[in-house]
CSV table of C-alpha atoms in Angstrom, one decimal:
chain,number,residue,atom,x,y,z
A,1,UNK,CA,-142.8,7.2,105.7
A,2,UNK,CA,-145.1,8.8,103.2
A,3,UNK,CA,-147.5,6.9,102.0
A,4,UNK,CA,-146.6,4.4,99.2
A,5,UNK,CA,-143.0,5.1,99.2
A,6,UNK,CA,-139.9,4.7,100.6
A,7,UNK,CA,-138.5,5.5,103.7
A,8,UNK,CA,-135.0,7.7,104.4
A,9,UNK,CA,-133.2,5.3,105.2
A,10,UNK,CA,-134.4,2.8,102.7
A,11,UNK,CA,-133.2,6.0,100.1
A,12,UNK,CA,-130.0,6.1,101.3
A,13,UNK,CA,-129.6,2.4,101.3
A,14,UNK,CA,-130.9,2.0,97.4
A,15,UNK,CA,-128.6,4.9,96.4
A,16,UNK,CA,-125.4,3.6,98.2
A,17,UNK,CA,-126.1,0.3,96.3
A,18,UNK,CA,-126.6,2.1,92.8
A,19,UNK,CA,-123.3,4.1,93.7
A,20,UNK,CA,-121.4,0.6,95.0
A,21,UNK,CA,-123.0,-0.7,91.5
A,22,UNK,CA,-121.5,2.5,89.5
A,23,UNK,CA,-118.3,2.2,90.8
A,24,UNK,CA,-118.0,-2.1,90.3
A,25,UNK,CA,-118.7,-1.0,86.4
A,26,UNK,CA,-116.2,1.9,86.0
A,27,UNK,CA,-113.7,-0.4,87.3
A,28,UNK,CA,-114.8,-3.2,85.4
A,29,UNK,CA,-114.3,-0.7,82.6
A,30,UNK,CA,-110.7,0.1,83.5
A,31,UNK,CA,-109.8,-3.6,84.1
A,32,UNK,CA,-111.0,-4.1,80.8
A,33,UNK,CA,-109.4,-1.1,79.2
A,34,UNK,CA,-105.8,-1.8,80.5
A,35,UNK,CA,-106.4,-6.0,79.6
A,36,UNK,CA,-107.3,-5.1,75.7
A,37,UNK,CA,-104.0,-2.4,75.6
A,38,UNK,CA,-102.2,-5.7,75.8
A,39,UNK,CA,-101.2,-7.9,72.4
A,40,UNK,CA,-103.4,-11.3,72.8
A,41,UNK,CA,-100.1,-13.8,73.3
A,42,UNK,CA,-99.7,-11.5,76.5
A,43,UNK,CA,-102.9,-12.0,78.2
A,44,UNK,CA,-103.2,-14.2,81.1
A,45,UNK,CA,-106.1,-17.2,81.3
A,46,UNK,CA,-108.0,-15.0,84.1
A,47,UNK,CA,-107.7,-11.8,81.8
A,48,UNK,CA,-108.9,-13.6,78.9
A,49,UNK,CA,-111.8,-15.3,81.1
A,50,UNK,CA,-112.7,-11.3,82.1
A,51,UNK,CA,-112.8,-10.3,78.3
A,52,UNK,CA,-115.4,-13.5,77.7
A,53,UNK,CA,-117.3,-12.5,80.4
A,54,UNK,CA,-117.6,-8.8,79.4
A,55,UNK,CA,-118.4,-8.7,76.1
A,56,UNK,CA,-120.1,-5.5,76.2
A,57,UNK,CA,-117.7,-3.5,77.8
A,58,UNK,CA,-114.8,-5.0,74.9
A,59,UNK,CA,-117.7,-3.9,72.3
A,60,UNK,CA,-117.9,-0.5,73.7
A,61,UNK,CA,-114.3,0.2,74.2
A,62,UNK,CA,-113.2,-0.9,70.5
A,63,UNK,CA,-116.2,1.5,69.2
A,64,UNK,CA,-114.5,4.2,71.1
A,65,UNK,CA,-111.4,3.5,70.1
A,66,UNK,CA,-112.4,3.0,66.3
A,67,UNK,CA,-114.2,6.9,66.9
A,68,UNK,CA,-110.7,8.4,68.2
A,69,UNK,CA,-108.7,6.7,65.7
A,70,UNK,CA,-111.4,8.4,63.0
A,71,UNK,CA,-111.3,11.5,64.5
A,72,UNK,CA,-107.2,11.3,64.3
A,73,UNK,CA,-107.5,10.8,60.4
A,74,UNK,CA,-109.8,13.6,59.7
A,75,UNK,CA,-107.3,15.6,61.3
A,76,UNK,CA,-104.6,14.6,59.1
A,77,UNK,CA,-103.5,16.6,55.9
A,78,UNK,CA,-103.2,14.2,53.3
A,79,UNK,CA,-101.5,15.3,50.1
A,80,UNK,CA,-102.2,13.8,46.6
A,81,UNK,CA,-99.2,13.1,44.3
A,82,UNK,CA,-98.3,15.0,41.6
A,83,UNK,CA,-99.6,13.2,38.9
A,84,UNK,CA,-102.8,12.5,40.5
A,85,UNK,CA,-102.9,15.9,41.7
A,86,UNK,CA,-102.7,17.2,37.8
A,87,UNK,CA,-105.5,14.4,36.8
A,88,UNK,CA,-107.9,15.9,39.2
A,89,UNK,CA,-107.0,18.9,38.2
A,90,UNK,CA,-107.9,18.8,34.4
A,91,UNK,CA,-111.3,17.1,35.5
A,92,UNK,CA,-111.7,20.4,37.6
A,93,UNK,CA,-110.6,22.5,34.5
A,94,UNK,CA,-113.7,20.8,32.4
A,95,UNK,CA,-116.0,21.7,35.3
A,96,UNK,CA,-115.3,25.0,35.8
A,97,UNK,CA,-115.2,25.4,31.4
A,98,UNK,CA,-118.8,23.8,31.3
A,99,UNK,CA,-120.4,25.3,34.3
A,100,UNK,CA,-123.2,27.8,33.9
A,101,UNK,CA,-122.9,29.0,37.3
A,102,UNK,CA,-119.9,28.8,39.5
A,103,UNK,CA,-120.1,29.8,42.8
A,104,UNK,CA,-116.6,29.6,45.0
A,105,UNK,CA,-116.9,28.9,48.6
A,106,UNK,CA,-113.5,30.0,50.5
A,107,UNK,CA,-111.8,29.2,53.9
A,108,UNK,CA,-108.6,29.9,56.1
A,109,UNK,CA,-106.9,27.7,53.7
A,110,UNK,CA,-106.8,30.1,51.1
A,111,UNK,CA,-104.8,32.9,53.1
A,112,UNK,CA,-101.9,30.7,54.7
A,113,UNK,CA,-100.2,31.7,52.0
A,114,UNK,CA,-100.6,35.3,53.4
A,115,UNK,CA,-98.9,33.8,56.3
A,116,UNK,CA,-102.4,34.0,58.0
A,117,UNK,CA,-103.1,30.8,60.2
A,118,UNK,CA,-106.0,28.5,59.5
A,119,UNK,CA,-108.5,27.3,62.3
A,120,UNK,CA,-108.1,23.3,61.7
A,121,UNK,CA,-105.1,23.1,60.1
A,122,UNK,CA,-102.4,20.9,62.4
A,123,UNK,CA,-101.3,24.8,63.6
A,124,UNK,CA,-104.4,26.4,63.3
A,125,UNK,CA,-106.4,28.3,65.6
A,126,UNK,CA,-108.8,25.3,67.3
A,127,UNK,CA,-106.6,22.7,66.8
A,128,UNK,CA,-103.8,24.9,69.2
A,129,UNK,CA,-106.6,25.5,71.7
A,130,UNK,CA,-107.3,22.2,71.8
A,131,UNK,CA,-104.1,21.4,72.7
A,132,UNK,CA,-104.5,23.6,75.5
A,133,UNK,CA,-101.9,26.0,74.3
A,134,UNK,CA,-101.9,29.9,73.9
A,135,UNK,CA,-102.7,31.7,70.4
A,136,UNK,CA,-101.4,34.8,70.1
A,137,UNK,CA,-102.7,37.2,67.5
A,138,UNK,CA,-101.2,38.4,65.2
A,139,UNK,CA,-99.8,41.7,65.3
A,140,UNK,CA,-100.4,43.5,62.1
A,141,UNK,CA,-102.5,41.4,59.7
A,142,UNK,CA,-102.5,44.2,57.2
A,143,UNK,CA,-99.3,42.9,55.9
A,144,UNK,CA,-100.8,40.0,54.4
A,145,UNK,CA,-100.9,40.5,50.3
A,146,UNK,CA,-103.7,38.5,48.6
A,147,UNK,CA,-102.5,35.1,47.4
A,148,UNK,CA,-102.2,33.5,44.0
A,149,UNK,CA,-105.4,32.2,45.0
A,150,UNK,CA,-107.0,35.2,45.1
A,151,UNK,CA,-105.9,36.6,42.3
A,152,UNK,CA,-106.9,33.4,40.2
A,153,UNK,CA,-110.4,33.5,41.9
A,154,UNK,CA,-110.5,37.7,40.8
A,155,UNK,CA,-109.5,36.7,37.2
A,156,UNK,CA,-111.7,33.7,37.0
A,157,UNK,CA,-115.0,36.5,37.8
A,158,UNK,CA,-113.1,38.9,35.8
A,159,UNK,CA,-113.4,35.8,32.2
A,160,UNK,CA,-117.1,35.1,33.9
A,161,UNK,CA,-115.7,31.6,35.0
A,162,UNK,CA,-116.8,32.6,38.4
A,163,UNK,CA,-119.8,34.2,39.3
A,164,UNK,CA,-120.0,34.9,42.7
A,165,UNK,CA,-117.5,34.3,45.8
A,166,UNK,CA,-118.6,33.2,49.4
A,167,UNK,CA,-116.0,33.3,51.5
A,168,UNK,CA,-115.6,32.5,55.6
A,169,UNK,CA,-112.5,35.0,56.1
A,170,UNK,CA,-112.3,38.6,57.6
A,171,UNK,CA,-109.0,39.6,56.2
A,172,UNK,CA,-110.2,41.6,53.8
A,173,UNK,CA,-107.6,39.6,50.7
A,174,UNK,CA,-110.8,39.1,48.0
A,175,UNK,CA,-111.7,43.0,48.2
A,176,UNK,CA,-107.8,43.6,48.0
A,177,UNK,CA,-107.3,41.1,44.8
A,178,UNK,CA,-109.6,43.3,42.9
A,179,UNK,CA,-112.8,41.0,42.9
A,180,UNK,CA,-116.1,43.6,42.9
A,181,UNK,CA,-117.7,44.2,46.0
A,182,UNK,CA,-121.2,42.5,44.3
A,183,UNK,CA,-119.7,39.7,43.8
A,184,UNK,CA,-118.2,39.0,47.4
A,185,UNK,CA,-120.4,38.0,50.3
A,186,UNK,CA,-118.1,38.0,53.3
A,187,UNK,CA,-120.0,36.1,55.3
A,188,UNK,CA,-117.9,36.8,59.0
A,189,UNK,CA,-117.4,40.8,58.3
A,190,UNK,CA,-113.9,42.1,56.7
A,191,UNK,CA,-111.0,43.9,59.0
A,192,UNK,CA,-111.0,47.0,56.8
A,193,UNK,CA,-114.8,48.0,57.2
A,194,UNK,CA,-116.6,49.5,59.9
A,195,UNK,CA,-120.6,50.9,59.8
A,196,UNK,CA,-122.8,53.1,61.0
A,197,UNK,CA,-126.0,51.2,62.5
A,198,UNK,CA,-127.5,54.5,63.6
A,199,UNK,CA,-127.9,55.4,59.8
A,200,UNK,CA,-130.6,54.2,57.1
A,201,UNK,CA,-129.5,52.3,55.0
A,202,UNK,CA,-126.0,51.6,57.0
A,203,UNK,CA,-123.1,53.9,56.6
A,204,UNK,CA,-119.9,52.1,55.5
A,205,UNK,CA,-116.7,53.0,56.0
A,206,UNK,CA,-113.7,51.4,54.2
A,207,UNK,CA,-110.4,52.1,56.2
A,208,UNK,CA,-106.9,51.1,54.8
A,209,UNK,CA,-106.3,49.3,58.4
A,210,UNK,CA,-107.8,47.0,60.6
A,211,UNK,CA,-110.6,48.4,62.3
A,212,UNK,CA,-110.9,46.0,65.3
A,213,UNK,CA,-107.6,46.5,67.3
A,214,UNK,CA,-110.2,46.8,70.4
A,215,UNK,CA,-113.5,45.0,69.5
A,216,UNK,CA,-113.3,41.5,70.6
A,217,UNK,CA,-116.7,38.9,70.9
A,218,UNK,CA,-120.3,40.9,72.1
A,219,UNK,CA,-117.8,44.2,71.6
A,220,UNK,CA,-118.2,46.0,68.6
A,221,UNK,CA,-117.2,49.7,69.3
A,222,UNK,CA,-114.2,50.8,67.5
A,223,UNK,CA,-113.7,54.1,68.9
A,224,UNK,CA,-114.6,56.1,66.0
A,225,UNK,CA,-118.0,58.4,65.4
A,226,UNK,CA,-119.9,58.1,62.6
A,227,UNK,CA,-119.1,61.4,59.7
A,228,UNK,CA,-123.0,61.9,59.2
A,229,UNK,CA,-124.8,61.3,62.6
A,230,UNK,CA,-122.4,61.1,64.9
A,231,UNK,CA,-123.1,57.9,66.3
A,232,UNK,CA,-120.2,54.9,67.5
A,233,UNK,CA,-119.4,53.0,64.7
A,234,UNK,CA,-118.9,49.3,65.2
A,235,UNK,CA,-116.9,46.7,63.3
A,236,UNK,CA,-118.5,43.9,60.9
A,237,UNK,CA,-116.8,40.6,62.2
A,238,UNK,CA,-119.2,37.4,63.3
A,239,UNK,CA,-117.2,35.9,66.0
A,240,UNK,CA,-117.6,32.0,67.0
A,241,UNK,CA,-121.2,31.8,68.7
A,242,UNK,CA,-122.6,35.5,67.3
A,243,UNK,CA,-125.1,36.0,64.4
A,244,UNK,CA,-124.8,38.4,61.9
A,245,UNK,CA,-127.1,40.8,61.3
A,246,UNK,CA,-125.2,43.4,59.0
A,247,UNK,CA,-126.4,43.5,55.4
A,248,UNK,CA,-122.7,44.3,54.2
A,249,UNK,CA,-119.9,43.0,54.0
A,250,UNK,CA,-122.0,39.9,54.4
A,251,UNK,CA,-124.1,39.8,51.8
A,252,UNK,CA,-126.2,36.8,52.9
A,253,UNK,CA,-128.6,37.7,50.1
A,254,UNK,CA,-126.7,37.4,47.3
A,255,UNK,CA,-125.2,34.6,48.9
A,256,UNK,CA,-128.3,32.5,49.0
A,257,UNK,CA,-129.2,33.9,45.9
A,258,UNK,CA,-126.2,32.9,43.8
A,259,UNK,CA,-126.3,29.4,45.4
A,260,UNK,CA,-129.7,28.6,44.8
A,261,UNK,CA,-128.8,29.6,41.0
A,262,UNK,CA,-125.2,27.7,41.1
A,263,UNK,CA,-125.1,24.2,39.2
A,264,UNK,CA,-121.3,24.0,40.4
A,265,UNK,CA,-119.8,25.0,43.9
A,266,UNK,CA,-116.1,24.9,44.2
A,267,UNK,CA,-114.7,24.9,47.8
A,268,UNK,CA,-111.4,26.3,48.7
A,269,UNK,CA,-109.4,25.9,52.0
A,270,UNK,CA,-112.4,25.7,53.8
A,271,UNK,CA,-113.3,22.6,56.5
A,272,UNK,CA,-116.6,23.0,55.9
A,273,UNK,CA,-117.2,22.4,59.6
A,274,UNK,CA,-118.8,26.1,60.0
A,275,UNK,CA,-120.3,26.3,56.2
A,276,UNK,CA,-121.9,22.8,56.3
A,277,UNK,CA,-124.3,24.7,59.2
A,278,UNK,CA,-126.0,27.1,56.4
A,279,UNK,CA,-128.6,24.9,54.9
A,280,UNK,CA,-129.3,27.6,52.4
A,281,UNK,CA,-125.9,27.3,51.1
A,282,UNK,CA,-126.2,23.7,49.8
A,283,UNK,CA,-130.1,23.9,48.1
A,284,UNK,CA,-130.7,20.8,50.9
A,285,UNK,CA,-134.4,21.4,49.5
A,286,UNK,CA,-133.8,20.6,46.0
A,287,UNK,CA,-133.8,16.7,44.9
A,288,UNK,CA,-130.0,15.4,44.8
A,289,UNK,CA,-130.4,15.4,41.1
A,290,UNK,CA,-130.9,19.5,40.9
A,291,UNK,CA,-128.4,20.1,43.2
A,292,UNK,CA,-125.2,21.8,42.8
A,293,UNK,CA,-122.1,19.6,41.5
A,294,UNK,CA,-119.4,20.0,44.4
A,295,UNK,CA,-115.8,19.8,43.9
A,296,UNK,CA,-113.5,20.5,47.0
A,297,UNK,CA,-109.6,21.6,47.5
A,298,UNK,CA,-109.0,21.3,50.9
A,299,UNK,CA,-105.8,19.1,52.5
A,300,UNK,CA,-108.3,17.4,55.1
A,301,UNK,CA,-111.5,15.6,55.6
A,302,UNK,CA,-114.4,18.0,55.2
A,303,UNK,CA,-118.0,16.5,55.8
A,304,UNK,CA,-119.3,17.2,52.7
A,305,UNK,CA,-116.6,14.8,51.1
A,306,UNK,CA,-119.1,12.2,50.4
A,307,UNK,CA,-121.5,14.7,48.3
A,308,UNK,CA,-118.2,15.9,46.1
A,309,UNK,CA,-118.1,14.9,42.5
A,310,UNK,CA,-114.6,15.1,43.3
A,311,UNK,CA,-112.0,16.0,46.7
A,312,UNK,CA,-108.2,17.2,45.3
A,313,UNK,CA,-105.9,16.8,48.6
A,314,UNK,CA,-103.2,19.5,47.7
A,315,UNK,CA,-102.7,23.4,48.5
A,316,UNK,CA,-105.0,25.6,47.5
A,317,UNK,CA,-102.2,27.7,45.9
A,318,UNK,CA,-100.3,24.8,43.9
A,319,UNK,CA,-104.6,23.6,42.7
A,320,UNK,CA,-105.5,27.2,41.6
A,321,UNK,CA,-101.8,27.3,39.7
A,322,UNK,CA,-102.2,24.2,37.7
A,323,UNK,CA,-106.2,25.2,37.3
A,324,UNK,CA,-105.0,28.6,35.8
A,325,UNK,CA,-102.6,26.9,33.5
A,326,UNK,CA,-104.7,24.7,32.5
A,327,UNK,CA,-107.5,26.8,31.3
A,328,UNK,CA,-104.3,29.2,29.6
A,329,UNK,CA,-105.5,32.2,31.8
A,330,UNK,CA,-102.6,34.5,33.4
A,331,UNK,CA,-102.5,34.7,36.9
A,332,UNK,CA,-103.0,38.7,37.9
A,333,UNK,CA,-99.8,40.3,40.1
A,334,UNK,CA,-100.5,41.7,42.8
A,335,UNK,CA,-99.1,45.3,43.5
A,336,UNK,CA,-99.7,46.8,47.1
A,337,UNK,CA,-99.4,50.6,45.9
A,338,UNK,CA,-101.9,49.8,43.4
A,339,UNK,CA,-104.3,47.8,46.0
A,340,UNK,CA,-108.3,48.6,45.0
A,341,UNK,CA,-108.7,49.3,48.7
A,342,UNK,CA,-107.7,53.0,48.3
A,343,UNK,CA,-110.2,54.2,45.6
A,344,UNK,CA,-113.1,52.6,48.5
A,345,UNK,CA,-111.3,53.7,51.4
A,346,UNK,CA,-113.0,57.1,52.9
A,347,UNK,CA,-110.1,58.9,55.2
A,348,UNK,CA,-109.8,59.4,58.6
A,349,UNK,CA,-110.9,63.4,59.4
A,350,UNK,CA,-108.7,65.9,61.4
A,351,UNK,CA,-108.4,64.6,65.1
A,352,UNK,CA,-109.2,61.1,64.7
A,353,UNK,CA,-105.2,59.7,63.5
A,354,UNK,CA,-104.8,58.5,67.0
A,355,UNK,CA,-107.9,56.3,67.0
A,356,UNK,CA,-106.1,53.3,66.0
A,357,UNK,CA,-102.5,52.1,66.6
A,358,UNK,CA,-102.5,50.1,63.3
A,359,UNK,CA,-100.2,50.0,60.4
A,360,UNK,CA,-102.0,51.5,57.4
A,361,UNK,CA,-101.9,49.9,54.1
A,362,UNK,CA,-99.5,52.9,51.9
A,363,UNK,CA,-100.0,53.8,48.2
A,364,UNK,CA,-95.9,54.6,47.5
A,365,UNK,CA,-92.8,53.7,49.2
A,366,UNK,CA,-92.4,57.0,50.1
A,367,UNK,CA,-95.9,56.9,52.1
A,368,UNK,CA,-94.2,53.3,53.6
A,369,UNK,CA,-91.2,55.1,54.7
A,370,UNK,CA,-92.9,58.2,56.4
A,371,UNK,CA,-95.0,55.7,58.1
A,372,UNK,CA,-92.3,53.7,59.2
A,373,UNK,CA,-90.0,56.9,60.7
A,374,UNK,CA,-92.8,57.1,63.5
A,375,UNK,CA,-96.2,59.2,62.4
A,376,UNK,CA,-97.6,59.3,66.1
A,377,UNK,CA,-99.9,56.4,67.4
A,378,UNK,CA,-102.2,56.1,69.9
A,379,UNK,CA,-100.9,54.5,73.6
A,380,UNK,CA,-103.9,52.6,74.1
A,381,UNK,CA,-102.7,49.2,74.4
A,382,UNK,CA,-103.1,46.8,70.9
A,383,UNK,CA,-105.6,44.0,72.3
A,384,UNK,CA,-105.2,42.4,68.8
A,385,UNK,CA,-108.5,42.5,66.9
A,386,UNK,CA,-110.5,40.1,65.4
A,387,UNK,CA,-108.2,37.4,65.0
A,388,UNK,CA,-108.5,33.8,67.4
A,389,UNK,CA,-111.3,36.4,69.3
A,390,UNK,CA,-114.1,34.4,70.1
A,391,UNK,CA,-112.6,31.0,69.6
A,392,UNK,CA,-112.2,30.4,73.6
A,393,UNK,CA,-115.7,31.5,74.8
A,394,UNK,CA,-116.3,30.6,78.0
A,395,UNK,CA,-113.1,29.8,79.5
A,396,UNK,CA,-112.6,31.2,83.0
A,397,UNK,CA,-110.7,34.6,83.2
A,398,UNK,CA,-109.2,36.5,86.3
A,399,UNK,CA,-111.1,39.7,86.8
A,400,UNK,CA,-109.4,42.5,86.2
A,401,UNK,CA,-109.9,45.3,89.3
């Protein structure tokens, strides 16, 4: 026995009693759990005699279940009514009149529209993983148009009601809509761009398909060699649990920039659950009184609700359209043969039309139709690019020999 401690056996015998001890608790715990799933008129004397006795445990289980029934509301979409809805909606109409600065801060909820699913939403990315069920992605995301949204975001900067747009999404819509590339920071890369790293400053290239059909998290090659150097060009998209480092698309410095200058942030479609993470977002070092005013469109709880001057519960599309209205301004139409993407986009040279497998984005029908009748593609499998990539790190996979 060493000296001033205890034997082996007098070890063993101490941890079998804190294990007997464990296990007396846990199914104390379950006795208790199955006794208050009962209504009060159906508990017996001895059951109520346990719940006296274990006022703790009752105290601890009605705080969990008080947690999961919170957590079960925040997941809910809650819709305003109509006339409530077009209240809010004038009161965000004199905000966005009055505001010296407006910076928009945009989500997943913008482009569902664009029959692009969210992350949080009740069908959205998480909330299906979650679940434990499969997400597929999508197979050709470059036949999403912008939304009405985006097209009233690109007139609002266009009437300098808007300065500057942050947004969470890589699909690309706000450069598509016609909003300037200075006034976008895409904070988690866009589809349609790929760089040059190898190059000083970075070489961009704007291509009118999606450029990640096989980069995926930590895998950033796209296939394709840079036009200057020669050097493999990689995509621009942040995954879940990556930092960026690119200076464009994400334009983190104007970003910070334009919200340290905002005195109004509107949020659109966004859960904030990512965003709320970028302290230099929300000017956390100002006083409350300097900071930004905060209004937010989004159908479910975000956790910046309690800072918002004011939370409209309604689609972002059905806000934007009554916001729009409101201030008299007409909503741009979108044309796909028109898109801005082709005056940015720098062409694919002479032996590199089978590096992707993607749709392109077409300037006429006739383009469309020549595309469609079978313009040869590449038979390296489609792993399907950026989307839902990322969002189940660290799951166990089979290796593949």
């Amino acid at each position: 026995m060493a000296a001033g401690g205890l034997s082996r056996s007098e070890r063993k015998a101490a941890e079998r009693v804190r294990r007997l001890r464990e296990e007396q608790q846990r199914e104390r715990l379950r006795q208790v759990s199955r006794i208050l799933r009962k209504a009060a008129a159906e508990r017996s004397a001895e059951e109520g005699r346990l719940l006296a006795e274990s006022a703790d445990l009752v105290t601890e289980l009605q705080g969990r279940s008080r947690r999961r029934e919170g957590l079960k509301r925040r997941q809910e979409e809650v819709c305003d009514d109509p006339e409530e809805l077009r209240r809010k909606v004038r009161e965000l109409a004199g905000a966005v009149r009055n505001a010296k600065y407006l910076v928009v801060y945009t989500g997943a909820g913008i482009s569902t529209a664009a029959s692009i699913p969210d992350y949080r939403g009740p069908n959205g990315v998480w909330t299906l993983l979650q679940k434990g069920r499969q997400v597929s992605s999508a197979a050709d995301l470059s036949e999403a148009e912008p939304t009405l949204t985006h097209m009233s975001i690109a007139r609002l900067h266009e009437q300098k009601l808007v300065q500057h747009v942050v947004s969470q999404n890589c699909d690309g819509l706000h450069l598509r809509s016609g909003l300037p590339r200075s006034a976008i920071s895409e904070l988690h890369g866009n589809m349609y761009i790929e760089v040059c790293t190898a190059c000083a400053p970075n070489r961009e290239y704007v291509r009118v398909f999606d450029v990640t059909e096989r980069t995926a998290l930590h895998r950033h090659q796209t296939g394709r060699a840079c036009h200057k150097c020669g050097a493999p060009l990689r995509d621009t998209i942040v995954h879940f649990g990556e930092r960026g480092t690119l200076g464009q698309p994400l334009n983190w410095e104007a970003a910070t920039q334009a919200a340290s200058r905002a005195d109004t942030i509107l949020c659109l479609g966004s859960s904030l659950k990512v965003l709320k993470k970028y302290p230099r977002l929300w000017c956390m070092t100002k006083p409350p009184s300097r900071r930004p005013k905060l209004y937010i469109v989004n159908l479910q709880w975000t956790p910046k609700d309690d800072w918002a001057v004011l939370k409209l519960h309604g689609k972002c599309d059905d806000v934007m359209q009554l916001l729009m209205d409101e201030l008299g301004l007409e909503i741009p139409t979108y044309s796909r043969w028109q898109d801005p993407i082709f005056s940015l986009a720098t062409p694919l040279r002479a032996g590199e039309e089978g590096s992707h497998s993607r749709k392109s984005l077409c300037r006429s029908r006739e383009e469309l139709q020549a595309e469609d009748q079978g313009a040869p593609l590449s038979s390296a499998p489609v792993l399907g690019g950026w989307f839902g990539r990322g969002c189940a790190k660290g799951t166990k996979r089979k290796r593949v020999t």
